[in-house]
Each structure stands twice: as C-alpha cells, then as structure tokens.
C-alpha cells in the first residue's frame, strides 16, 4: 500500500484518458457460415460460436420450451432469463419442483421460436432465417421485450423485406407492436402503390378481419389524393402567375427598348435571344392585334381578347403611365375607375398573386406597385 501513489482531486491535472477502442473485428467472408449476421460487432467469432454451441448441445439445460406441433426446445434459465424479463417471470410462475422448468411459446412456428431463443444466446441469426421468420421474430421480440431483436427486424423490413405483398401485414404488426417508424414507412408505401396493394391477399384479409382499419386506410388514401390535387393545382397557379409576370416584363422591354421586329429599336439579328422568354409570343400577339379586323367586336377574337387582358394587367401594375411606352396604358387606367366592384376585386387579387409569386426585384415600373398592392 505504501508504494501506491495517491492523487488527490486538487493535484489532478484533468480527467483520466479513456481506454483505447477495441481492435476491429476481421470479416470472415470465406468461412462456411458467411450468412450469419453479426448483431454485436465487438463480439469475437469464438465467443459467438461458444454461445451457439451451448444452445445447440443444450448441455446443462434446465428449461423446457413447448412450441406448436408438440415441439420442444431446451434452454438455460440464466441465459434466457437475463435476455428477457418476461421469460424470467414465466419461469418463476412454474411452481413445480422438477429439475427442469417448463414454459410455452405458442402461436408461431417451431423453427421461428428456435431462431428466437438462439438470438437470446448470441444475438446472431442466419440470413435465411430472418427472411423466413421476420414477422414472427418481430412479434416475439415485442411480446417478450427484446428491444435489440426488435430493432434488427425493423431494420430488415425497412431495407429489404418490405414489399407490396406483405406491406399490409407488416403495417398491422407495426400498429400492434408499437413501431411508429415502421408503420409510417408502410403507410407511405400503401399510399404510393395503392392500386397494387389493394389487390394483395393482405388487403383482402384485412378488409374482412379489420373493417375499421380498412376504412381508415381508404380515408387516408382519399385525403392524400386530394392533397396531391391541391398541390398540383397550386403549382399550376404559381406557374401561370410567373408566366404573367414574365409577360409584363417583356411588355416593358419590347415597348421601351425594342426587340426583333417591334419597338423603337429593332435587333439586326432576330434569331438572337434577348433574354425574355415571353417576347416571341407577345410580338406575335401584337402583330396580330394590329391587323385583326375582329378586335373591336366583343367576343370576336380570342387572341385579341387575351391581348387586351394582358394590356389591362400591365396598366394595373404600372406606376407611371405618363412615361410608360406600353400602348393604351393610361387609357386602361381611366377605364379602371368605371369598373364595378366585383371586377375590381377580381383584378386586385390577380395583381396581388402575380406580384407576390415573382417577388419583383429589378424593374423600376413595378417596385412601387408591390408596396402599394401588398
């Protein structure tokens, strides 16, 4: 004891350094059991093999597990009791004075129970066993409170095992076994592939056994479809308002600067792009308006009517009609004073949507209009 150095808190320079991490475990890709999934990456292969051998040989086993079809599995009470508090409680309820305790795990295949008990020993499983008994293992992990196995099952469903044929069954299990993330993923797959999922055997069985859940899913699908329609309609509206704003900018560009064949200054090379996508369409409308004989007749020409509407929209956005080069800008402003309240309200809403959609930031004709309208 005299040779031991005692370091007091006052003399300690700081917390002790943490121990070095364990060395990485080498993969055994060429071994015979390459399908074994390692659930604990820090456990050596020798340790896992020892636990598996203990389970397989059942040397000193003191628990007898009864399964369906009169199946029997031998296990060690200390191991499975430490892995699951529920199983420990079941063993305590066995009041018999025999050397071996007896419990029953029924309702799932014998092989699934065997894979489950093996996992309690070594936290390992065969890849094929997980593919065959994932649903049974998921239920067993929830009933007997084995969180590690439950997370493993959820991960396999999320990454590989979930498909359109079993999604209804997995969704119901997720609801029963308190797995909200897995349930959400199943619900998304149901909504995304509803036409295919609704013809699966799981959907038909759920419709008969759980009609209330069937109605809820139909309701959620209907809600999702309506939401998609609303989002699609909103996107189309935004696209329309954006195009209208682009047309307003192109109006000012054509009438003030000139572009191609119209305006005070014409471009010598008409094929060169001016940067305004709406210019080409507006020039065609303006040239049509100049020669159309039906433009003054109400309802006579749809193209002329569209042009009149664009001109009026510009006049409602334009700030200074006296200096504006767009034709009829001041005339439409005078016309606004004579419109009825209903038309005026409709136009104001359109102007607000056009300006708020684009958030104009570069044209001196529209900057003040934003402040006034918004």
Short mmCIF file of C-alpha atoms in Angstrom, two decimals:
data_model
loop_
_atom_site.label_atom_id
_atom_site.label_comp_id
_atom_site.label_asym_id
_atom_site.label_seq_id
_atom_site.Cartn_x
_atom_site.Cartn_y
_atom_site.Cartn_z
CA UNK A 1 0.00 0.00 0.00
CA UNK A 2 2.92 2.35 0.61
CA UNK A 3 4.08 2.09 -2.99
CA UNK A 4 0.77 3.28 -4.38
CA UNK A 5 0.66 6.92 -5.50
CA UNK A 6 -2.49 8.64 -4.32
CA UNK A 7 -3.62 11.59 -6.45
CA UNK A 8 -6.00 13.98 -4.74
CA UNK A 9 -8.64 15.96 -6.68
CA UNK A 10 -6.65 19.12 -6.01
CA UNK A 11 -3.49 17.70 -7.57
CA UNK A 12 -5.20 16.03 -10.51
CA UNK A 13 -4.43 17.76 -13.77
CA UNK A 14 -7.61 16.56 -15.50
CA UNK A 15 -9.82 13.55 -16.15
CA UNK A 16 -8.08 10.31 -17.00
CA UNK A 17 -7.63 9.39 -20.63
CA UNK A 18 -10.19 6.93 -21.96
CA UNK A 19 -9.05 3.42 -22.79
CA UNK A 20 -8.21 2.67 -26.41
CA UNK A 21 -11.08 1.32 -28.54
CA UNK A 22 -11.20 -2.41 -29.20
CA UNK A 23 -9.48 -3.59 -32.37
CA UNK A 24 -11.72 -4.03 -35.44
CA UNK A 25 -13.11 -7.50 -35.98
CA UNK A 26 -11.91 -9.09 -39.19
CA UNK A 27 -14.64 -10.27 -41.53
CA UNK A 28 -14.89 -13.98 -42.27
CA UNK A 29 -16.29 -13.71 -45.77
CA UNK A 30 -14.72 -17.00 -46.81
CA UNK A 31 -15.97 -19.04 -43.86
CA UNK A 32 -18.71 -21.62 -44.05
CA UNK A 33 -21.20 -19.55 -42.03
CA UNK A 34 -20.99 -16.40 -44.17
CA UNK A 35 -24.76 -15.90 -43.89
CA UNK A 36 -24.60 -15.35 -40.12
CA UNK A 37 -25.47 -11.74 -39.34
CA UNK A 38 -23.31 -10.27 -36.55
CA UNK A 39 -25.50 -8.20 -34.28
CA UNK A 40 -22.64 -7.31 -31.91
CA UNK A 41 -19.62 -6.24 -33.91
CA UNK A 42 -17.35 -6.29 -30.82
CA UNK A 43 -18.04 -9.96 -30.01
CA UNK A 44 -15.42 -12.30 -31.41
CA UNK A 45 -16.34 -15.26 -33.58
CA UNK A 46 -15.09 -17.64 -30.89
CA UNK A 47 -17.46 -16.11 -28.35
CA UNK A 48 -20.42 -16.32 -30.68
CA UNK A 49 -19.58 -19.92 -31.57
CA UNK A 50 -19.35 -20.80 -27.89
CA UNK A 51 -22.82 -19.40 -27.18
CA UNK A 52 -24.29 -21.12 -30.24
CA UNK A 53 -22.70 -24.41 -29.20
CA UNK A 54 -24.11 -24.02 -25.71
CA UNK A 55 -27.58 -23.63 -27.21
CA UNK A 56 -27.25 -26.40 -29.80
CA UNK A 57 -25.85 -29.01 -27.44
CA UNK A 58 -28.14 -27.97 -24.53
CA UNK A 59 -25.59 -29.20 -22.00
CA UNK A 60 -26.95 -28.50 -18.54
CA UNK A 61 -30.20 -27.06 -19.90
CA UNK A 62 -32.81 -26.59 -17.17
CA UNK A 63 -35.75 -25.11 -19.13
CA UNK A 64 -38.10 -26.96 -21.45
CA UNK A 65 -39.88 -24.74 -24.00
CA UNK A 66 -43.07 -26.13 -25.57
CA UNK A 67 -43.95 -24.93 -29.07
CA UNK A 68 -46.66 -25.65 -31.62
CA UNK A 69 -46.95 -29.16 -33.10
CA UNK A 70 -45.61 -30.66 -29.84
CA UNK A 71 -42.17 -29.19 -30.40
CA UNK A 72 -39.60 -29.00 -27.62
CA UNK A 73 -36.61 -26.68 -27.19
CA UNK A 74 -34.07 -27.00 -24.37
CA UNK A 75 -32.57 -23.84 -22.92
CA UNK A 76 -30.72 -22.42 -19.92
CA UNK A 77 -32.78 -20.38 -17.50
CA UNK A 78 -29.94 -18.00 -16.57
CA UNK A 79 -29.32 -17.07 -20.23
CA UNK A 80 -32.87 -16.58 -21.48
CA UNK A 81 -33.96 -15.06 -18.16
CA UNK A 82 -31.28 -12.40 -18.39
CA UNK A 83 -32.20 -11.67 -22.03
CA UNK A 84 -35.94 -11.32 -21.38
CA UNK A 85 -37.65 -10.23 -18.17
CA UNK A 86 -40.93 -11.62 -19.48
CA UNK A 87 -39.48 -15.11 -19.87
CA UNK A 88 -37.92 -14.82 -16.42
CA UNK A 89 -41.36 -14.07 -14.98
CA UNK A 90 -42.85 -17.04 -16.83
CA UNK A 91 -40.24 -19.35 -15.33
CA UNK A 92 -40.94 -18.02 -11.82
CA UNK A 93 -44.61 -18.88 -12.26
CA UNK A 94 -43.72 -22.57 -12.74
CA UNK A 95 -44.25 -23.89 -9.19
CA UNK A 96 -43.29 -27.49 -9.93
CA UNK A 97 -40.36 -28.99 -8.02
CA UNK A 98 -38.89 -30.76 -11.03
CA UNK A 99 -35.31 -30.25 -12.17
CA UNK A 100 -36.44 -28.52 -15.33
CA UNK A 101 -38.80 -25.59 -15.56
CA UNK A 102 -41.39 -25.57 -18.31
CA UNK A 103 -42.79 -22.68 -20.35
CA UNK A 104 -44.82 -22.47 -23.56
CA UNK A 105 -44.32 -20.20 -26.58
CA UNK A 106 -47.26 -20.90 -28.88
CA UNK A 107 -48.84 -19.29 -31.92
CA UNK A 108 -45.70 -19.19 -34.09
CA UNK A 109 -43.81 -21.95 -35.96
CA UNK A 110 -41.40 -24.11 -34.00
CA UNK A 111 -38.46 -23.05 -36.17
CA UNK A 112 -39.23 -19.37 -35.53
CA UNK A 113 -39.15 -19.98 -31.77
CA UNK A 114 -35.83 -21.78 -32.14
CA UNK A 115 -34.33 -18.84 -34.05
CA UNK A 116 -35.69 -16.52 -31.36
CA UNK A 117 -34.16 -18.50 -28.47
CA UNK A 118 -30.85 -18.76 -30.33
CA UNK A 119 -30.80 -14.97 -30.68
CA UNK A 120 -31.16 -14.67 -26.89
CA UNK A 121 -27.90 -16.60 -26.56
CA UNK A 122 -25.58 -14.99 -29.12
CA UNK A 123 -27.53 -12.11 -30.74
CA UNK A 124 -26.94 -13.84 -34.07
CA UNK A 125 -29.15 -15.33 -36.75
CA UNK A 126 -28.95 -16.86 -40.17
CA UNK A 127 -29.83 -14.58 -43.05
CA UNK A 128 -32.32 -17.09 -44.48
CA UNK A 129 -34.00 -17.50 -41.09
CA UNK A 130 -34.56 -13.75 -40.88
CA UNK A 131 -36.10 -13.72 -44.36
CA UNK A 132 -38.37 -16.67 -43.49
CA UNK A 133 -39.46 -15.67 -39.98
CA UNK A 134 -39.06 -11.87 -39.83
CA UNK A 135 -42.72 -11.26 -38.93
CA UNK A 136 -42.72 -14.00 -36.26
CA UNK A 137 -39.46 -12.72 -34.77
CA UNK A 138 -40.82 -9.18 -34.78
CA UNK A 139 -43.87 -10.30 -32.78
CA UNK A 140 -41.79 -12.41 -30.38
CA UNK A 141 -39.36 -9.55 -29.78
CA UNK A 142 -42.27 -7.30 -28.83
CA UNK A 143 -44.17 -9.81 -26.68
CA UNK A 144 -41.08 -10.93 -24.75
CA UNK A 145 -39.49 -7.45 -24.70
CA UNK A 146 -36.24 -8.00 -26.58
CA UNK A 147 -35.55 -4.48 -27.96
CA UNK A 148 -32.35 -5.43 -29.77
CA UNK A 149 -34.07 -8.09 -31.87
CA UNK A 150 -36.98 -5.74 -32.50
CA UNK A 151 -34.65 -3.11 -33.94
CA UNK A 152 -32.98 -5.73 -36.12
CA UNK A 153 -36.34 -6.85 -37.52
CA UNK A 154 -37.45 -3.28 -38.17
CA UNK A 155 -34.18 -2.57 -39.98
CA UNK A 156 -34.60 -5.59 -42.24
CA UNK A 157 -38.16 -4.61 -43.10
CA UNK A 158 -37.15 -1.04 -43.88
CA UNK A 159 -34.17 -2.00 -46.04
CA UNK A 160 -35.01 -5.25 -47.83
CA UNK A 161 -38.03 -7.26 -46.69
CA UNK A 162 -40.89 -4.78 -47.08
CA UNK A 163 -42.77 -5.10 -50.38
CA UNK A 164 -46.22 -4.54 -51.84
CA UNK A 165 -47.37 -8.06 -50.98
CA UNK A 166 -46.59 -8.01 -47.26
CA UNK A 167 -46.90 -4.28 -46.52
CA UNK A 168 -50.46 -4.64 -45.16
CA UNK A 169 -49.45 -7.43 -42.77
CA UNK A 170 -46.35 -5.54 -41.63
CA UNK A 171 -48.43 -2.37 -41.19
CA UNK A 172 -50.85 -4.15 -38.88
CA UNK A 173 -47.98 -5.64 -36.88
CA UNK A 174 -46.34 -2.22 -36.60
CA UNK A 175 -49.55 -0.84 -35.11
CA UNK A 176 -49.89 -3.75 -32.68
CA UNK A 177 -46.20 -3.86 -31.71
CA UNK A 178 -45.65 -0.13 -31.15
CA UNK A 179 -43.31 0.50 -34.09
CA UNK A 180 -44.29 4.00 -35.31
CA UNK A 181 -41.42 4.46 -37.75
CA UNK A 182 -42.09 1.15 -39.48
CA UNK A 183 -45.80 1.94 -39.52
CA UNK A 184 -45.11 5.28 -41.19
CA UNK A 185 -42.98 3.66 -43.88
CA UNK A 186 -45.70 1.08 -44.53
CA UNK A 187 -48.34 3.79 -44.73
CA UNK A 188 -46.26 5.71 -47.28
CA UNK A 189 -45.84 2.60 -49.42
CA UNK A 190 -49.59 1.92 -49.25
CA UNK A 191 -50.39 5.44 -50.43
CA UNK A 192 -47.73 5.39 -53.12
CA UNK A 193 -48.70 1.98 -54.57
CA UNK A 194 -52.35 1.80 -53.58
CA UNK A 195 -53.60 0.22 -56.80
CA UNK A 196 -51.24 -2.75 -56.46
CA UNK A 197 -51.51 -3.04 -52.67
CA UNK A 198 -55.33 -3.05 -52.78
CA UNK A 199 -55.26 -6.28 -54.81
CA UNK A 200 -52.93 -8.17 -52.46
CA UNK A 201 -54.04 -11.01 -50.21
CA UNK A 202 -53.14 -8.99 -47.14
CA UNK A 203 -55.56 -6.22 -48.14
CA UNK A 204 -58.39 -8.70 -48.75
CA UNK A 205 -57.78 -10.38 -45.38
CA UNK A 206 -57.58 -7.04 -43.56
CA UNK A 207 -60.86 -5.93 -45.15
CA UNK A 208 -62.60 -8.93 -43.59
CA UNK A 209 -60.82 -9.09 -40.22
CA UNK A 210 -60.32 -5.36 -39.51
CA UNK A 211 -63.01 -3.35 -41.32
CA UNK A 212 -62.34 -0.25 -39.20
CA UNK A 213 -58.67 -0.19 -40.23
CA UNK A 214 -59.74 -0.74 -43.83
CA UNK A 215 -61.96 2.34 -43.65
CA UNK A 216 -59.20 4.42 -42.07
CA UNK A 217 -56.76 3.49 -44.84
CA UNK A 218 -59.31 4.34 -47.51
CA UNK A 219 -59.90 7.66 -45.81
CA UNK A 220 -56.16 8.43 -45.66
CA UNK A 221 -55.75 7.47 -49.33
CA UNK A 222 -58.61 9.79 -50.28
CA UNK A 223 -57.07 12.59 -48.21
CA UNK A 224 -53.67 12.06 -49.85
CA UNK A 225 -55.18 12.14 -53.33
CA UNK A 226 -56.98 15.39 -52.53
CA UNK A 227 -53.75 16.85 -51.16
CA UNK A 228 -51.90 15.88 -54.32
CA UNK A 229 -54.59 17.53 -56.43
CA UNK A 230 -54.40 20.69 -54.36
CA UNK A 231 -50.61 20.82 -54.59
CA UNK A 232 -50.78 20.23 -58.33
CA UNK A 233 -53.38 22.98 -58.72
CA UNK A 234 -51.28 25.33 -56.60
CA UNK A 235 -48.18 24.63 -58.69
CA UNK A 236 -50.12 25.32 -61.88
CA UNK A 237 -51.39 28.60 -60.43
CA UNK A 238 -47.87 29.65 -59.48
CA UNK A 239 -46.65 28.75 -62.96
CA UNK A 240 -49.45 30.82 -64.51
CA UNK A 241 -48.70 33.85 -62.31
CA UNK A 242 -45.00 33.55 -63.09
CA UNK A 243 -45.71 33.49 -66.82
CA UNK A 244 -47.94 36.55 -66.47
CA UNK A 245 -45.20 38.44 -64.67
CA UNK A 246 -42.67 37.45 -67.35
CA UNK A 247 -45.11 38.79 -69.94
CA UNK A 248 -45.34 42.10 -68.03
CA UNK A 249 -41.55 42.47 -68.04
CA UNK A 250 -41.39 41.55 -71.72
CA UNK A 251 -44.03 44.22 -72.47
CA UNK A 252 -41.83 46.92 -70.98
CA UNK A 253 -38.77 45.55 -72.76
CA UNK A 254 -40.43 45.47 -76.18
CA UNK A 255 -42.10 48.87 -75.99
CA UNK A 256 -39.22 50.70 -74.29
CA UNK A 257 -36.10 49.07 -75.74
CA UNK A 258 -37.39 47.25 -78.80
CA UNK A 259 -36.94 43.62 -79.72
CA UNK A 260 -36.69 41.87 -83.08
CA UNK A 261 -39.35 43.45 -85.32
CA UNK A 262 -41.28 45.59 -82.83
CA UNK A 263 -40.30 48.60 -80.76
CA UNK A 264 -38.25 51.76 -81.14
CA UNK A 265 -35.04 49.83 -81.80
CA UNK A 266 -35.03 46.60 -83.78
CA UNK A 267 -32.45 43.85 -83.40
CA UNK A 268 -30.44 43.30 -86.54
CA UNK A 269 -30.22 39.54 -85.91
CA UNK A 270 -33.74 38.41 -84.97
CA UNK A 271 -32.61 34.88 -84.16
CA UNK A 272 -30.50 36.10 -81.21
CA UNK A 273 -32.24 35.61 -77.84
CA UNK A 274 -32.97 38.79 -75.89
CA UNK A 275 -33.27 37.06 -72.50
CA UNK A 276 -37.07 37.42 -72.21
CA UNK A 277 -38.82 34.14 -72.96
CA UNK A 278 -42.22 35.79 -73.41
CA UNK A 279 -41.04 38.17 -76.16
CA UNK A 280 -41.70 35.88 -79.08
CA UNK A 281 -45.31 35.15 -78.06
CA UNK A 282 -46.05 38.79 -77.25
CA UNK A 283 -44.69 40.00 -80.58
CA UNK A 284 -46.94 37.56 -82.39
CA UNK A 285 -49.97 38.80 -80.39
CA UNK A 286 -49.09 42.45 -81.00
CA UNK A 287 -48.70 41.92 -84.75
CA UNK A 288 -51.98 40.01 -84.82
CA UNK A 289 -53.75 42.76 -82.87
CA UNK A 290 -52.54 45.37 -85.36
CA UNK A 291 -54.15 43.65 -88.36
CA UNK A 292 -57.09 41.74 -86.86
CA UNK A 293 -60.48 43.01 -88.11
CA UNK A 294 -62.40 41.37 -85.25
CA UNK A 295 -60.52 43.03 -82.42
CA UNK A 296 -63.21 45.65 -81.72
CA UNK A 297 -66.08 43.16 -81.79
CA UNK A 298 -66.98 41.79 -78.31
CA UNK A 299 -66.13 38.10 -78.22
CA UNK A 300 -64.92 38.20 -81.79
CA UNK A 301 -61.29 37.06 -81.47
CA UNK A 302 -59.87 35.06 -78.57
CA UNK A 303 -56.27 36.11 -79.31
CA UNK A 304 -57.20 39.78 -79.27
CA UNK A 305 -59.16 39.29 -76.06
CA UNK A 306 -56.07 37.75 -74.44
CA UNK A 307 -54.01 40.72 -75.57
CA UNK A 308 -56.49 43.22 -74.11
CA UNK A 309 -56.35 41.37 -70.79
CA UNK A 310 -52.55 41.48 -70.74
CA UNK A 311 -52.58 45.20 -71.50
CA UNK A 312 -55.04 45.85 -68.68
CA UNK A 313 -52.95 43.76 -66.26
CA UNK A 314 -49.91 45.84 -67.17
CA UNK A 315 -51.76 49.10 -66.58
CA UNK A 316 -52.75 47.92 -63.08
CA UNK A 317 -49.14 47.14 -62.22
CA UNK A 318 -47.53 50.14 -63.95
CA UNK A 319 -46.76 53.10 -61.70
CA UNK A 320 -46.14 55.94 -64.16
CA UNK A 321 -48.50 55.76 -67.13
CA UNK A 322 -47.33 59.11 -68.49
CA UNK A 323 -43.79 57.87 -69.12
CA UNK A 324 -44.79 54.29 -69.92
CA UNK A 325 -44.21 53.22 -73.52
CA UNK A 326 -46.73 50.35 -73.44
CA UNK A 327 -49.74 51.22 -75.63
CA UNK A 328 -53.06 52.16 -74.01
CA UNK A 329 -51.61 52.09 -70.51
CA UNK A 330 -53.20 55.41 -69.47
CA UNK A 331 -56.46 54.52 -71.24
CA UNK A 332 -56.87 51.35 -69.21
CA UNK A 333 -56.16 53.30 -66.01
CA UNK A 334 -59.06 55.61 -66.84
CA UNK A 335 -61.21 52.61 -67.58
CA UNK A 336 -60.49 51.15 -64.12
CA UNK A 337 -62.41 53.99 -62.49
CA UNK A 338 -65.63 52.89 -64.21
CA UNK A 339 -65.45 49.18 -63.40
CA UNK A 340 -67.86 47.61 -60.94
CA UNK A 341 -66.76 46.43 -57.52
CA UNK A 342 -66.79 42.73 -58.41
CA UNK A 343 -64.45 43.12 -61.39
CA UNK A 344 -62.21 45.45 -59.43
CA UNK A 345 -61.87 42.91 -56.62
CA UNK A 346 -61.02 40.14 -59.07
CA UNK A 347 -58.33 42.22 -60.77
CA UNK A 348 -56.77 43.26 -57.45
CA UNK A 349 -56.50 39.63 -56.41
CA UNK A 350 -54.84 38.72 -59.70
CA UNK A 351 -52.34 41.59 -59.39
CA UNK A 352 -51.50 40.56 -55.82
CA UNK A 353 -50.91 36.94 -56.82
CA UNK A 354 -48.75 37.88 -59.80
CA UNK A 355 -46.56 40.23 -57.77
CA UNK A 356 -46.28 38.01 -54.68
CA UNK A 357 -45.41 34.94 -56.78
CA UNK A 358 -42.45 36.51 -58.54
CA UNK A 359 -41.33 38.94 -55.83
CA UNK A 360 -40.28 41.51 -58.40
CA UNK A 361 -36.87 42.99 -57.76
CA UNK A 362 -35.43 44.51 -60.92
CA UNK A 363 -37.96 46.63 -62.79
CA UNK A 364 -38.50 50.31 -61.86
CA UNK A 365 -42.02 50.12 -63.29
CA UNK A 366 -43.24 47.61 -60.70
CA UNK A 367 -41.30 48.23 -57.48
CA UNK A 368 -43.72 50.82 -56.08
CA UNK A 369 -46.67 48.75 -57.21
CA UNK A 370 -45.57 45.96 -54.93
CA UNK A 371 -45.52 48.22 -51.91
CA UNK A 372 -48.94 49.62 -52.69
CA UNK A 373 -50.60 46.29 -53.51
CA UNK A 374 -49.04 44.15 -50.78
#
